[in-house]
CSV table of C-alpha atoms and ligand atoms in Angstrom, one decimal:
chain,number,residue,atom,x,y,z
G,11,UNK,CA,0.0,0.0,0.0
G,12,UNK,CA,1.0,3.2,-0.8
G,13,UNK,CA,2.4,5.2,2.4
G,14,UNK,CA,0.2,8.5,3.2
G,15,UNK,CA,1.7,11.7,5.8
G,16,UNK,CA,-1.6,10.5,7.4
G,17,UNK,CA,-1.3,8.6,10.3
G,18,UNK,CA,-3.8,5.7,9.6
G,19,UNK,CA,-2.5,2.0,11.4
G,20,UNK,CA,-2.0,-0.6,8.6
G,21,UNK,CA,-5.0,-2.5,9.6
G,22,UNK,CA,-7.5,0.1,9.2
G,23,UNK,CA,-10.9,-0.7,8.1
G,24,UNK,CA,-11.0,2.8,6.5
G,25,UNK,CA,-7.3,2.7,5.2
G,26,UNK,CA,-6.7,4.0,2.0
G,27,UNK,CA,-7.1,1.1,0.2
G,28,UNK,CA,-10.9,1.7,0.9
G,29,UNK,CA,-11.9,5.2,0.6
G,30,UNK,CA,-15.6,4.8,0.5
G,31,UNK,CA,-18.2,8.2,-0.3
G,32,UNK,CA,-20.8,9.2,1.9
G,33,UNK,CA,-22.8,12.6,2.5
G,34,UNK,CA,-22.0,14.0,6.0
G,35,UNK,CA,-22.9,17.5,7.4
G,36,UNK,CA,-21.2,19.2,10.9
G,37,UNK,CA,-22.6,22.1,13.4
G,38,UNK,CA,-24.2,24.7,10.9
G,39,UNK,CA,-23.4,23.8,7.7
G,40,UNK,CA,-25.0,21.8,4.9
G,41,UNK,CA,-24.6,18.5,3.7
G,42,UNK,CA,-21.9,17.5,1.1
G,43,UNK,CA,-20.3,14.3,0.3
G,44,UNK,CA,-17.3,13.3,2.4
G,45,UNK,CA,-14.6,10.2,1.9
G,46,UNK,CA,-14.1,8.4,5.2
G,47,UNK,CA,-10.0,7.9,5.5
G,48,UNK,CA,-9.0,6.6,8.9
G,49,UNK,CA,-11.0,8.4,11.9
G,50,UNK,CA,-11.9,11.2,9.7
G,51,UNK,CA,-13.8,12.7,6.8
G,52,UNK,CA,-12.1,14.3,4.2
G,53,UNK,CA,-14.5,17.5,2.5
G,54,UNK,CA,-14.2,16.2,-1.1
G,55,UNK,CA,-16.0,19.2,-2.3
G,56,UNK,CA,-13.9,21.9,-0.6
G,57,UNK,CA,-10.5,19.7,-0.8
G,58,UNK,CA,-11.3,19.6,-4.7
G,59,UNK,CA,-12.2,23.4,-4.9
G,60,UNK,CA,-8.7,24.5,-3.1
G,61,UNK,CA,-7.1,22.1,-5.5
G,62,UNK,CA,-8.9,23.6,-8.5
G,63,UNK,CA,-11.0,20.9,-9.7
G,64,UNK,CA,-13.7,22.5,-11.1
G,65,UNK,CA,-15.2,18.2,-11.3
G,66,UNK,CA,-15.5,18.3,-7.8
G,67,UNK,CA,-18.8,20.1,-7.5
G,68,UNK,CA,-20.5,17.1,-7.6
G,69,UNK,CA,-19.3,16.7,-3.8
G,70,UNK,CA,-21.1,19.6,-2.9
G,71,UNK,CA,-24.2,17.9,-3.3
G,72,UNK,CA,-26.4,16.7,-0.7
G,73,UNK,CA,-26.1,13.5,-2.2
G,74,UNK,CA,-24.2,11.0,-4.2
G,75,UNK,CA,-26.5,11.2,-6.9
G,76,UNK,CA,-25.2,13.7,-9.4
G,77,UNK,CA,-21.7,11.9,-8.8
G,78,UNK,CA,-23.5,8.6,-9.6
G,79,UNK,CA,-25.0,9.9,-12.5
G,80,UNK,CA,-20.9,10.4,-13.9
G,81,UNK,CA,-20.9,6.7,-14.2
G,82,UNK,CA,-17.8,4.4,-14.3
G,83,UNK,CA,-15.0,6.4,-16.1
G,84,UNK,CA,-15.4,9.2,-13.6
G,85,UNK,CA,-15.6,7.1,-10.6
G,86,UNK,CA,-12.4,6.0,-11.4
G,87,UNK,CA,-10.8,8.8,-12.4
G,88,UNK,CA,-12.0,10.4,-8.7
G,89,UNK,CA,-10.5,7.7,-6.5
G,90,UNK,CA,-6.9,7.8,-8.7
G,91,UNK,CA,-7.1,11.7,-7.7
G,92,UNK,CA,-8.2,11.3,-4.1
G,93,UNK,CA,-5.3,8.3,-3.5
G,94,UNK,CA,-2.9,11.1,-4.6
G,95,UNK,CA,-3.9,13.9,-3.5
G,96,UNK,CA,-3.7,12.0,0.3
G,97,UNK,CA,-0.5,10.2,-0.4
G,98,UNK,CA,1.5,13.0,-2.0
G,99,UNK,CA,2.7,15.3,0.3
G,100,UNK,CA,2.8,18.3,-2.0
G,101,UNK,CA,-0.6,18.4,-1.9
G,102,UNK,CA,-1.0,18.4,2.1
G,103,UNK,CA,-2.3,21.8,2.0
G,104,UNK,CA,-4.8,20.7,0.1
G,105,UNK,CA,-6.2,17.5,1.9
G,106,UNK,CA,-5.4,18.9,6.1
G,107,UNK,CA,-8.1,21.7,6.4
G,108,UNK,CA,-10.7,19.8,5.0
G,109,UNK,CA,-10.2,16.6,7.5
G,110,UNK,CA,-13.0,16.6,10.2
G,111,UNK,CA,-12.6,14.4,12.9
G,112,UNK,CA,-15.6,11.2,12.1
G,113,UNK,CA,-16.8,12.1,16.0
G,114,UNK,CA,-18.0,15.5,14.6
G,115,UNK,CA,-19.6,14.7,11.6
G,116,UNK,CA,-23.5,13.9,11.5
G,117,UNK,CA,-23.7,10.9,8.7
G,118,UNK,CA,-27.1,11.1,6.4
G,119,UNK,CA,-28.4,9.0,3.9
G,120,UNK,CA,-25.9,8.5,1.0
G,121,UNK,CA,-28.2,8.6,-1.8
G,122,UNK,CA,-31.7,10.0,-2.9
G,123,UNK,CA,-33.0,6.2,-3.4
G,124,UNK,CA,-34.4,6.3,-7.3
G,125,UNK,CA,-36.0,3.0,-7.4
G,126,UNK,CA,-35.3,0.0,-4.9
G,127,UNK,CA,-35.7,-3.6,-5.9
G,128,UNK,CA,-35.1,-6.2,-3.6
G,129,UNK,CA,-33.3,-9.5,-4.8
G,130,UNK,CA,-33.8,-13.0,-2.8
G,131,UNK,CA,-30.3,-14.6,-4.2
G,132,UNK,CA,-29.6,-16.8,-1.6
G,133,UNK,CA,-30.1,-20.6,-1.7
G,134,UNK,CA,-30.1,-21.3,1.7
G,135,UNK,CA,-32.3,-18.6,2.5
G,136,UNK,CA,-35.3,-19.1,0.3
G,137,UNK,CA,-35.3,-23.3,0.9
G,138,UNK,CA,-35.1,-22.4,4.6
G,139,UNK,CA,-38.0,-19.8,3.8
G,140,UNK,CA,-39.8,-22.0,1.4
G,141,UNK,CA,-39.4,-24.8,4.1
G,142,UNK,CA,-40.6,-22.7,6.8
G,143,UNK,CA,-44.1,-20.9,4.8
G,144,UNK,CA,-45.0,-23.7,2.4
G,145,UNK,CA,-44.1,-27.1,4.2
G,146,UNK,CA,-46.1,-29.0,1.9
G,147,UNK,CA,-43.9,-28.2,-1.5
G,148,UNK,CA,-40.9,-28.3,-2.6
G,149,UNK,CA,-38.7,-25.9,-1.0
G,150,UNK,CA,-37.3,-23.3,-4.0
G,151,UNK,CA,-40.1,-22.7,-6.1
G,152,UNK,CA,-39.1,-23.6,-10.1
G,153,UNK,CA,-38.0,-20.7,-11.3
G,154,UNK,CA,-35.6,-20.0,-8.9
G,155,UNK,CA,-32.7,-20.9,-10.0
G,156,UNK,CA,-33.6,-19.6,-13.7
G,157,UNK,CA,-33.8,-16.3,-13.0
G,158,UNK,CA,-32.9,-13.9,-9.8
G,159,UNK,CA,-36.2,-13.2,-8.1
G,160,UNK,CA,-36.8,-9.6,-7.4
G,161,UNK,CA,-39.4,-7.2,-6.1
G,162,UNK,CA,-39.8,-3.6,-6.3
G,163,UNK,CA,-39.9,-1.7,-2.7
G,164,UNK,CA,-40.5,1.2,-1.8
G,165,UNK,CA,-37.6,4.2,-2.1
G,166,UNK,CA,-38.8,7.0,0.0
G,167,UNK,CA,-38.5,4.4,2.9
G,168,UNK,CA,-34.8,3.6,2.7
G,169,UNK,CA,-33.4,5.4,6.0
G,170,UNK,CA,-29.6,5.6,6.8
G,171,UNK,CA,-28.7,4.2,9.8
G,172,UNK,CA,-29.4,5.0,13.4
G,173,UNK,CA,-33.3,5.9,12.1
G,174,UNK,CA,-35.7,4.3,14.8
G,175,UNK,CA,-37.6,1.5,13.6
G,176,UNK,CA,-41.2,2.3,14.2
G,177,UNK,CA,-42.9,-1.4,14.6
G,178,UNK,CA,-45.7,-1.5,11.9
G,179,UNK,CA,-49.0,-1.8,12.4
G,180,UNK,CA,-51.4,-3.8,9.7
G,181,UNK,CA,-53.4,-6.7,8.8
G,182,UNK,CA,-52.3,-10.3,9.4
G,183,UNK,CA,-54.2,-13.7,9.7
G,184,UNK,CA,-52.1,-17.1,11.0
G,185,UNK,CA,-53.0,-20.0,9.5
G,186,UNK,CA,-55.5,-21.2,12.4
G,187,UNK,CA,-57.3,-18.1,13.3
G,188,UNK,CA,-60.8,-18.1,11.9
G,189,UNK,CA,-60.7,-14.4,10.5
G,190,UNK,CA,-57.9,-11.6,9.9
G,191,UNK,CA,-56.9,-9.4,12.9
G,192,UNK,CA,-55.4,-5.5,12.8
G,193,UNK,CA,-52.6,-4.4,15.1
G,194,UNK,CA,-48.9,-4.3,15.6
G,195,UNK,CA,-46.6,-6.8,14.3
G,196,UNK,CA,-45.8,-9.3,16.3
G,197,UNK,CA,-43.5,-10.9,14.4
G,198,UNK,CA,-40.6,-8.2,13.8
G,199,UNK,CA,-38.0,-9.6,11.6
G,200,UNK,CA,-34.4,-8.1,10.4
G,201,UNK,CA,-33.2,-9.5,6.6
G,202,UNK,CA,-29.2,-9.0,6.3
G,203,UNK,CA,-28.4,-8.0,3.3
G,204,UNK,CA,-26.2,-6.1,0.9
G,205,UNK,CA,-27.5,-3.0,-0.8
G,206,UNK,CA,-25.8,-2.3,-4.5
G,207,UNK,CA,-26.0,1.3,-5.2
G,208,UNK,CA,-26.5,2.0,-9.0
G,209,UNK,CA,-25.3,4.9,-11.4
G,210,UNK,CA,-24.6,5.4,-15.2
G,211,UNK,CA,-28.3,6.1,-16.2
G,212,UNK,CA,-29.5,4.4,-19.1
G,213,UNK,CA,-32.4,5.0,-21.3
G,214,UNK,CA,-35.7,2.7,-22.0
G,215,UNK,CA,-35.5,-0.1,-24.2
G,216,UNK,CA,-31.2,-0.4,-23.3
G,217,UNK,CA,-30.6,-3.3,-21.6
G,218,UNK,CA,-27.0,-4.1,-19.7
G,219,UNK,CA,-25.8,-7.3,-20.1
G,220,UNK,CA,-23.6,-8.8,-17.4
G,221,UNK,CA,-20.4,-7.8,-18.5
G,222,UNK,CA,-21.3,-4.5,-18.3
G,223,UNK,CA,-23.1,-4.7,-15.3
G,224,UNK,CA,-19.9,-3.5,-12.9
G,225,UNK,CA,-19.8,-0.5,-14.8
G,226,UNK,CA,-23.5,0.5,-13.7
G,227,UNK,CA,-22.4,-0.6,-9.8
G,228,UNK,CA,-20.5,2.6,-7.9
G,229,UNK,CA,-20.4,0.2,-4.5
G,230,UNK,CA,-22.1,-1.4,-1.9
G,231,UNK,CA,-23.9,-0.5,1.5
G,232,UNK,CA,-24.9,-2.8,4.6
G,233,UNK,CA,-28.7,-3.1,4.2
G,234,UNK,CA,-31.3,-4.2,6.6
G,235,UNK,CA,-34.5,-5.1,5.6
G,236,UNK,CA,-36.9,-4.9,8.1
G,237,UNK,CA,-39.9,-7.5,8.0
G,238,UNK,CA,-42.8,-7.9,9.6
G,239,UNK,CA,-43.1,-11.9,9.0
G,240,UNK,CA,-46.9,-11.7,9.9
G,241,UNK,CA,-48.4,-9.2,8.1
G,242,UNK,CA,-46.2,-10.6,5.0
G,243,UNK,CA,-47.7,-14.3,5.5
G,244,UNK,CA,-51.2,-13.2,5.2
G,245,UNK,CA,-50.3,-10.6,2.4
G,246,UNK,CA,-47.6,-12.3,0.2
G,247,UNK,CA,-50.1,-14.5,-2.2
G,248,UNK,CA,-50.0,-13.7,-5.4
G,249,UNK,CA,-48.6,-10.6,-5.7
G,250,UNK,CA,-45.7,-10.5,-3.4
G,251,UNK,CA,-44.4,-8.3,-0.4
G,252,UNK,CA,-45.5,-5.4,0.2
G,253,UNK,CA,-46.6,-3.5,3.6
G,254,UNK,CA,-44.7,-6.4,5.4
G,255,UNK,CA,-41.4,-4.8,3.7
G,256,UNK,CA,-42.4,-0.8,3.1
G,257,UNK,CA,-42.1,0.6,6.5
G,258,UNK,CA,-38.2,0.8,6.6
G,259,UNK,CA,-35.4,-0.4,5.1
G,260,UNK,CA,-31.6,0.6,6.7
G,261,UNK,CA,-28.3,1.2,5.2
G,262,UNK,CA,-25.1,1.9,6.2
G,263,UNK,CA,-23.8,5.7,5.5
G,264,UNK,CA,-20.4,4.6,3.2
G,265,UNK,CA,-20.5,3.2,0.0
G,266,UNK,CA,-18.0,1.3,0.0
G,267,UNK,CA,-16.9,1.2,-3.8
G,268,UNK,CA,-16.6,-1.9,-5.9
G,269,UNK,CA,-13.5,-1.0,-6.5
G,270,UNK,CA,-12.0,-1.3,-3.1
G,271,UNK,CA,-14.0,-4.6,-3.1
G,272,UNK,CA,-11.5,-6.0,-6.0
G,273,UNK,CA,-9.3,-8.4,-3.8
G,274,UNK,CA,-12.7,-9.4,-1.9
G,275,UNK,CA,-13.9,-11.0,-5.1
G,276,UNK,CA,-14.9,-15.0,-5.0
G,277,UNK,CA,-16.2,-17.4,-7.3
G,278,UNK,CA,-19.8,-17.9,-7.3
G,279,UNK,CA,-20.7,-21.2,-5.3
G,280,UNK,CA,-21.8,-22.7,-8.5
G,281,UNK,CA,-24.9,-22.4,-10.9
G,282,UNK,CA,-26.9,-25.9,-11.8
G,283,UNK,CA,-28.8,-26.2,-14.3
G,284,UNK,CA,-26.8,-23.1,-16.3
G,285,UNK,CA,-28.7,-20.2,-16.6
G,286,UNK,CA,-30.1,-18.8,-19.9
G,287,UNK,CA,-27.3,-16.8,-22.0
G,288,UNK,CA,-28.5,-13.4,-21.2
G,289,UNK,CA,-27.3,-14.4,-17.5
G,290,UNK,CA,-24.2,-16.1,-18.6
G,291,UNK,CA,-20.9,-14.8,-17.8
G,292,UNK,CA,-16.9,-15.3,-17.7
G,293,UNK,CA,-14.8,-15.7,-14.1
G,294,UNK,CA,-14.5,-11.9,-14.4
G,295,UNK,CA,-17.9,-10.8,-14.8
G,296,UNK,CA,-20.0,-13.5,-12.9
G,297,UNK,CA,-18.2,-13.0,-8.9
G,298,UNK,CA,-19.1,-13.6,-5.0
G,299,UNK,CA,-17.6,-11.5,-2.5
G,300,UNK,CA,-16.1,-12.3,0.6
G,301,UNK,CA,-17.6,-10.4,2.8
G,302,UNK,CA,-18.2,-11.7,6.5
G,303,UNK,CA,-21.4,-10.5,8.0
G,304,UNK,CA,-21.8,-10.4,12.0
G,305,UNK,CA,-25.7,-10.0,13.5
G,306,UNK,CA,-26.0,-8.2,16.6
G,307,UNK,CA,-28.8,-8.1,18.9
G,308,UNK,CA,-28.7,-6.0,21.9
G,309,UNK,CA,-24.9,-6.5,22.1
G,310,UNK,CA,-25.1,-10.4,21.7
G,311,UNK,CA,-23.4,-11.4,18.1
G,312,UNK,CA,-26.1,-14.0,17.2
G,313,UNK,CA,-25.4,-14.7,13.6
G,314,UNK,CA,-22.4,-14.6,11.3
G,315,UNK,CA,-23.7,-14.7,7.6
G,316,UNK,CA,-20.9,-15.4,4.4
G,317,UNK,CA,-21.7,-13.2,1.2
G,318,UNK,CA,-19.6,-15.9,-0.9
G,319,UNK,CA,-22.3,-18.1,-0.2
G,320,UNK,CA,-24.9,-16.3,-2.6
G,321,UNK,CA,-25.9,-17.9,-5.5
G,322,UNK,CA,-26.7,-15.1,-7.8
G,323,UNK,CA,-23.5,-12.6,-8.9
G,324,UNK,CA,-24.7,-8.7,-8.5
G,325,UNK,CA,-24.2,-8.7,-12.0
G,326,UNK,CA,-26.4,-11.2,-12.6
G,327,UNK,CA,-29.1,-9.3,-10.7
G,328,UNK,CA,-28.6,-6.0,-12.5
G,329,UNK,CA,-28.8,-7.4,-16.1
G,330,UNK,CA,-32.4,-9.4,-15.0
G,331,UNK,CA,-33.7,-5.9,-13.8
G,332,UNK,CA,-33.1,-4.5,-16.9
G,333,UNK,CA,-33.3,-7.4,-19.8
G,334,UNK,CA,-37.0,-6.2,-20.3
G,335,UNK,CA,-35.9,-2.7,-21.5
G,336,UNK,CA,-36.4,-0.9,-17.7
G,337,UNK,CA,-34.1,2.1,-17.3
G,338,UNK,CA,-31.7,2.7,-14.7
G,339,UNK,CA,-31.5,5.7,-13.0
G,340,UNK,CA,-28.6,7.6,-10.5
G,341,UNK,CA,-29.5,6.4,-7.0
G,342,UNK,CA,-31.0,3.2,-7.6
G,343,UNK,CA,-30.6,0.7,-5.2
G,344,UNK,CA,-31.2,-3.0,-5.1
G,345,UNK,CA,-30.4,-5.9,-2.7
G,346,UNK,CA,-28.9,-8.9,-2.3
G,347,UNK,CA,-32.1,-10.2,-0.8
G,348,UNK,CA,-31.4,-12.2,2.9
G,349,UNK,CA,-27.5,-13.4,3.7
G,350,UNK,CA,-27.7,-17.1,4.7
G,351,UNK,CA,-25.5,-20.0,4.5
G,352,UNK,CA,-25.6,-23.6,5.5
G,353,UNK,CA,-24.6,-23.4,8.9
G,354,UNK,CA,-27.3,-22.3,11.7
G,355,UNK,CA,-25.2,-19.6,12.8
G,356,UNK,CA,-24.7,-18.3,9.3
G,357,UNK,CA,-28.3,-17.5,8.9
G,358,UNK,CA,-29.2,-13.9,8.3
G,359,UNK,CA,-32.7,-13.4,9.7
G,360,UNK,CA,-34.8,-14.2,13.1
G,361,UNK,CA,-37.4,-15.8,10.8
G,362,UNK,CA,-34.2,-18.6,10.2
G,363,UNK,CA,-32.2,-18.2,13.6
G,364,UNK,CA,-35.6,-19.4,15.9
G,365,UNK,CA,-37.4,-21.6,12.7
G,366,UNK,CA,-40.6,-19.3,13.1
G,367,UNK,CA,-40.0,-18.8,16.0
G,368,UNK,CA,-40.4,-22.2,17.1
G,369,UNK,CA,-37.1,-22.3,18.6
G,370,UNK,CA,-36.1,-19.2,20.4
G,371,UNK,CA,-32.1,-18.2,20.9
G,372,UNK,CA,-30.4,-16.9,23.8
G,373,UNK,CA,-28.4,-13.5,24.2
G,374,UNK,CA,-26.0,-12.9,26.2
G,375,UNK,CA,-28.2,-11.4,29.2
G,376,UNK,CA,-30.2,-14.8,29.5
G,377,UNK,CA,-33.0,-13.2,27.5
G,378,UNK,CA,-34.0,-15.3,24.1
G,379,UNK,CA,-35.8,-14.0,21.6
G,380,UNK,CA,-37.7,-15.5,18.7
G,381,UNK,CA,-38.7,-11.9,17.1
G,382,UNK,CA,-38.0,-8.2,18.0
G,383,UNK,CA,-39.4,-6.6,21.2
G,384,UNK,CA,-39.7,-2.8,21.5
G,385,UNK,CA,-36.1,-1.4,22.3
G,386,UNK,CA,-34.2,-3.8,20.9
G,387,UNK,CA,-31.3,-2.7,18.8
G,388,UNK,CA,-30.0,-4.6,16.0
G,389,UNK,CA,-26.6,-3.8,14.3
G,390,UNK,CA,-24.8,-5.4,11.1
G,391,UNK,CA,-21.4,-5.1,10.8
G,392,UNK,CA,-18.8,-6.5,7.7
G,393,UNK,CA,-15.7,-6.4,6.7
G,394,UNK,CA,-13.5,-8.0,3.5
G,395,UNK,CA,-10.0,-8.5,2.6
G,396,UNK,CA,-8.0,-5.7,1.0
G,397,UNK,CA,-5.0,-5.6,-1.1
G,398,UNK,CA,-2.0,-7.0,0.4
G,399,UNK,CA,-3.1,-8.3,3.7
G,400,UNK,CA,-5.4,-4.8,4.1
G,401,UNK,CA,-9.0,-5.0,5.7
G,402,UNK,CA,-12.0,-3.1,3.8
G,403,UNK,CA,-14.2,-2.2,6.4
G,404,UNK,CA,-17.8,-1.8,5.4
G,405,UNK,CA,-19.0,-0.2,8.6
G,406,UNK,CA,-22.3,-1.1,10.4
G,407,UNK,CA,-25.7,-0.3,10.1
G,408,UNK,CA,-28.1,0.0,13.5
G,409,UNK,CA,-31.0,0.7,14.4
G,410,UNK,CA,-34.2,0.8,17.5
G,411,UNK,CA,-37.0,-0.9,17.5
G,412,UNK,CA,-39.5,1.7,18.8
G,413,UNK,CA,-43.2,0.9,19.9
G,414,UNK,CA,-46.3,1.2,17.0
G,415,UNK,CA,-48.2,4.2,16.8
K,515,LIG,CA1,-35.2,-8.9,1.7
C-alpha cells in the first residue's frame, strides 16, 4: 500500500485502500459528500475546490447522486485523484483543512433512493423460507434458479442508519385463526443483506448485459430489511411483499466502492442447471464477494452470515432488472435479498435463527428471543480482505425498535 503523511494503522478498516463516499454534514453547515479515511472525513468538495477541480462540484451535493450519475470512467478517475492527493505530500495543504474528525460529523443518507428492488439470491435462505411458509412443496419454487427473483420496494423508505424502527401496524391472519386481525406486528424480523447502489443512467429499451453490469455498480452498502413476518404471510399470495417490507429499510452511510471490493472478489458457489445466456458470464464478470457479516442483537453477536455463499453474482441481478428494457437511474438501489448460508449460525434473519420462532435463541443477558421486542437494537457489521493483507471495512448499520403508533 502506498504510504500517506496521514497517520492511519496498517490494519484500518477505513485505510486508504478503501476510501468509501458518503454525505455527511457538521454544526451549521449543509450536507456534502465526504470520503471516510481513517477516523476522519475528508470535505471532497472543498479539498477539490482549493485544488482547482472544477469536477468536484458534484461533492457539494447533498447527495451521491449527481456523482452517480458520472458513471464508471469518472468514478475512477476520482478515486486515482483522491489516492494522490492523500499520499502526496505536495498536496497536504490541500487534503489537512478539509479533514474533520468522524466524531463531529452527522452521517445522512448517502443517496436520494431512485427505485429500490429487492433480490432473494440466496439458496439457503429461500429453501429455509420455502421450508418454513409452504411445508407442503418443494422448497425453491421452479423458477428459482432460472432467474434472480426480485421485487420492487419502496424508495422514499430507505433510511440511513441510526433511524428508529417504528414497529408497523397492519393486517395479518395465521393459519388457524378463523378471521384476519389488525394491530402491531408481532412478528418483527431483520433481513441481512447487501444493498448495490447503482449509477450510469441508461435510457428505456437499453438493456445491460452482465459484462457490463460492474460499470452501472458505484459500490455497496450494509442493508437491513426490516420485516414484519406476519403481516407478510397473510399478504404475500399472489402478488408478493409489500406493507410487510415498506415501513423501513436501513443502510449503512459509506459506500464502499466496488473497486475497493477488487481483492474481496470469490467465485460464485456454483450455478446448476446453467442459466439462460443473457445471464451467462466469464470468471471476471460473474463473482461472490467475501464479505463476513456479524448480526447483533442487543450487544449479543447472534449470527455470522458469508456473502460468498450467494448464488446469484450482482451482476447477474442488474442485467435481469433491466433485460426487459427498464431504465436505470442515478440512485437506484437493489439488494442482495437475505445473507444465509448452511450453517445455523450463518443465517441472516430471526425468521431462520428461531425456525418461526419455534425455537427461540439466547443472548448474552439470559434473554432469548424469537422476534423483536420494542427497544431492541439490531446492528450489522462487515468487513472483507483488501489488497496485500489490508482489511475493507464496510462499517455497520443500527437501528431501534420503537413501539407502533
Ligand atoms: Ca429482503
Amino acid at each position: 500500500m502506498t504510504a500517506t503523511w496521514l497517520d492511519i494503522p496498517a490494519d484500518h478498516p477505513f485505510g486508504l485502500a478503501n476510501l468509501p463516499y458518503g454525505v455527511f454534514s457538521t454544526q451549521g453547515r449543509p450536507r456534502r459528500v465526504g470520503v471516510r479515511v481513517g477516523d476522519w472525513v475528508l470535505d471532497a468538495g472543498a479539498a477539490s475546490e482549493q485544488a482547482g477541480m472544477e469536477s468536484g462540484e458534484v461533492w457539494l451535493q447533498p447527495s451521491l447522486n449527481a456523482f452517480l450519475a458520472e458513471g464508471r470512467p469518472a468514478w475512477e478517475a476520482a478515486r486515482a485523484w483522491l489516492v494522490e492527493l492523500l499520499t502526496n505530500e505536495a498536496r497536504r495543504d490541500c487534503v489537512e483543512p478539509h479533514l474533520v474528525p468522524v466524531e463531529q460529523v452527522t452521517m445522512h443518507l448517502p443517496v436520494e433512493v431512485a427505485d429500490y428492488v429487492d433480490f432473494y439470491a440466496s439458496e439457503h435462505h429461500a429453501t429455509n423460507v420455502g421450508r418454513i411458509f409452504r411445508p407442503d412443496s418443494e422448497p425453491l419454487t421452479p423458477n428459482w434458479k432460472h432467474l434472480p427473483i426480485g421485487y420492487h420496494g419502496r424508495s422514499g423508505t430507505v433510511v440511513v442508519s441510526g433511524t428508529d424502527i417504528i414497529r408497523p401496524t397492519g393486517q395479518r391472519k395465521a393459519p388457524a385463526d378463523a378471521a384476519p386481525s389488525f394491530g402491531p406486528s408481532v412478528r418483527l424480523d431483520i433481513e441481512a443483506e447487501l444493498g448495490f447502489v447503482v449509477g450510469g443512467p441508461t435510457a428505456i429499451g437499453e438493456r445491460v448485459g452482465v459484462a457490463d453490469a460492474a460499470d452501472h455498480l458505484l459500490g455497496v452498502v450494509l442493508l437491513n430489511d426490516w420485516s414484519a413476518r406476519d403481516i407478510q404471510a397473510w399478504e404475500y399470495v399472489p402478488l408478493g411483499p409489500f406493507l410487510g417490507k415498506s415501513f423501513a429499510t436501513s443502510i449503512s452511510p459509506w459506500v464502499v466502492t466496488l473497486d475497493a471490493l477488487e481483492a474481496a472478489r470469490v467465485p460464485l458457489p456454483g450455478q446448476d442447471p446453467e442459466p439462460l445466456a443473457y445471464l451467462q458470464g466469464t470468471a471476471t464478470s460473474l463473482f461472490g464477494l467475501d464479505i463476513h457479516y456479524e448480526v447483533e442483537l442487543n450487544g449479543t453477536v447472534v449470527a455470522r452470515p458469508e456473502y460468498r455463499d450467494m448464488y446469484w453474482s450482482p451482476t447477474q441481478m442488474l442485467a435481469h432488472l433491466t433485460v426487459n428494457g427498464a431504465s436505470l437511474r442515478a440512485g437506484d438501489l437493489f439488494g442482495s435479498g437475505t445473507i444465509s448460508g448452511a450453517a445455523k449460525d450463518s443465517r441472516g434473519s430471526f425468521l431462520e435463527l428461531s425456525w418461526n420462532g419455534s425455537e427461540p435463541f439466547a443472548l448474552g443477558s439470559g434473554a432469548t428471543r424469537a422476534f423483536l421486542e420494542d427497544g431492541d437494537v439490531v446492528t450489522l457489521r462487515a468487513v472483507a480482505p483488501g489488497p496485500e493483507g489490508s482489511r475493507i471495512g464496510l462499517g455497520e448499520v443500527t437501528g431501534r425498535v420503537v413501539p407502533a403508533r
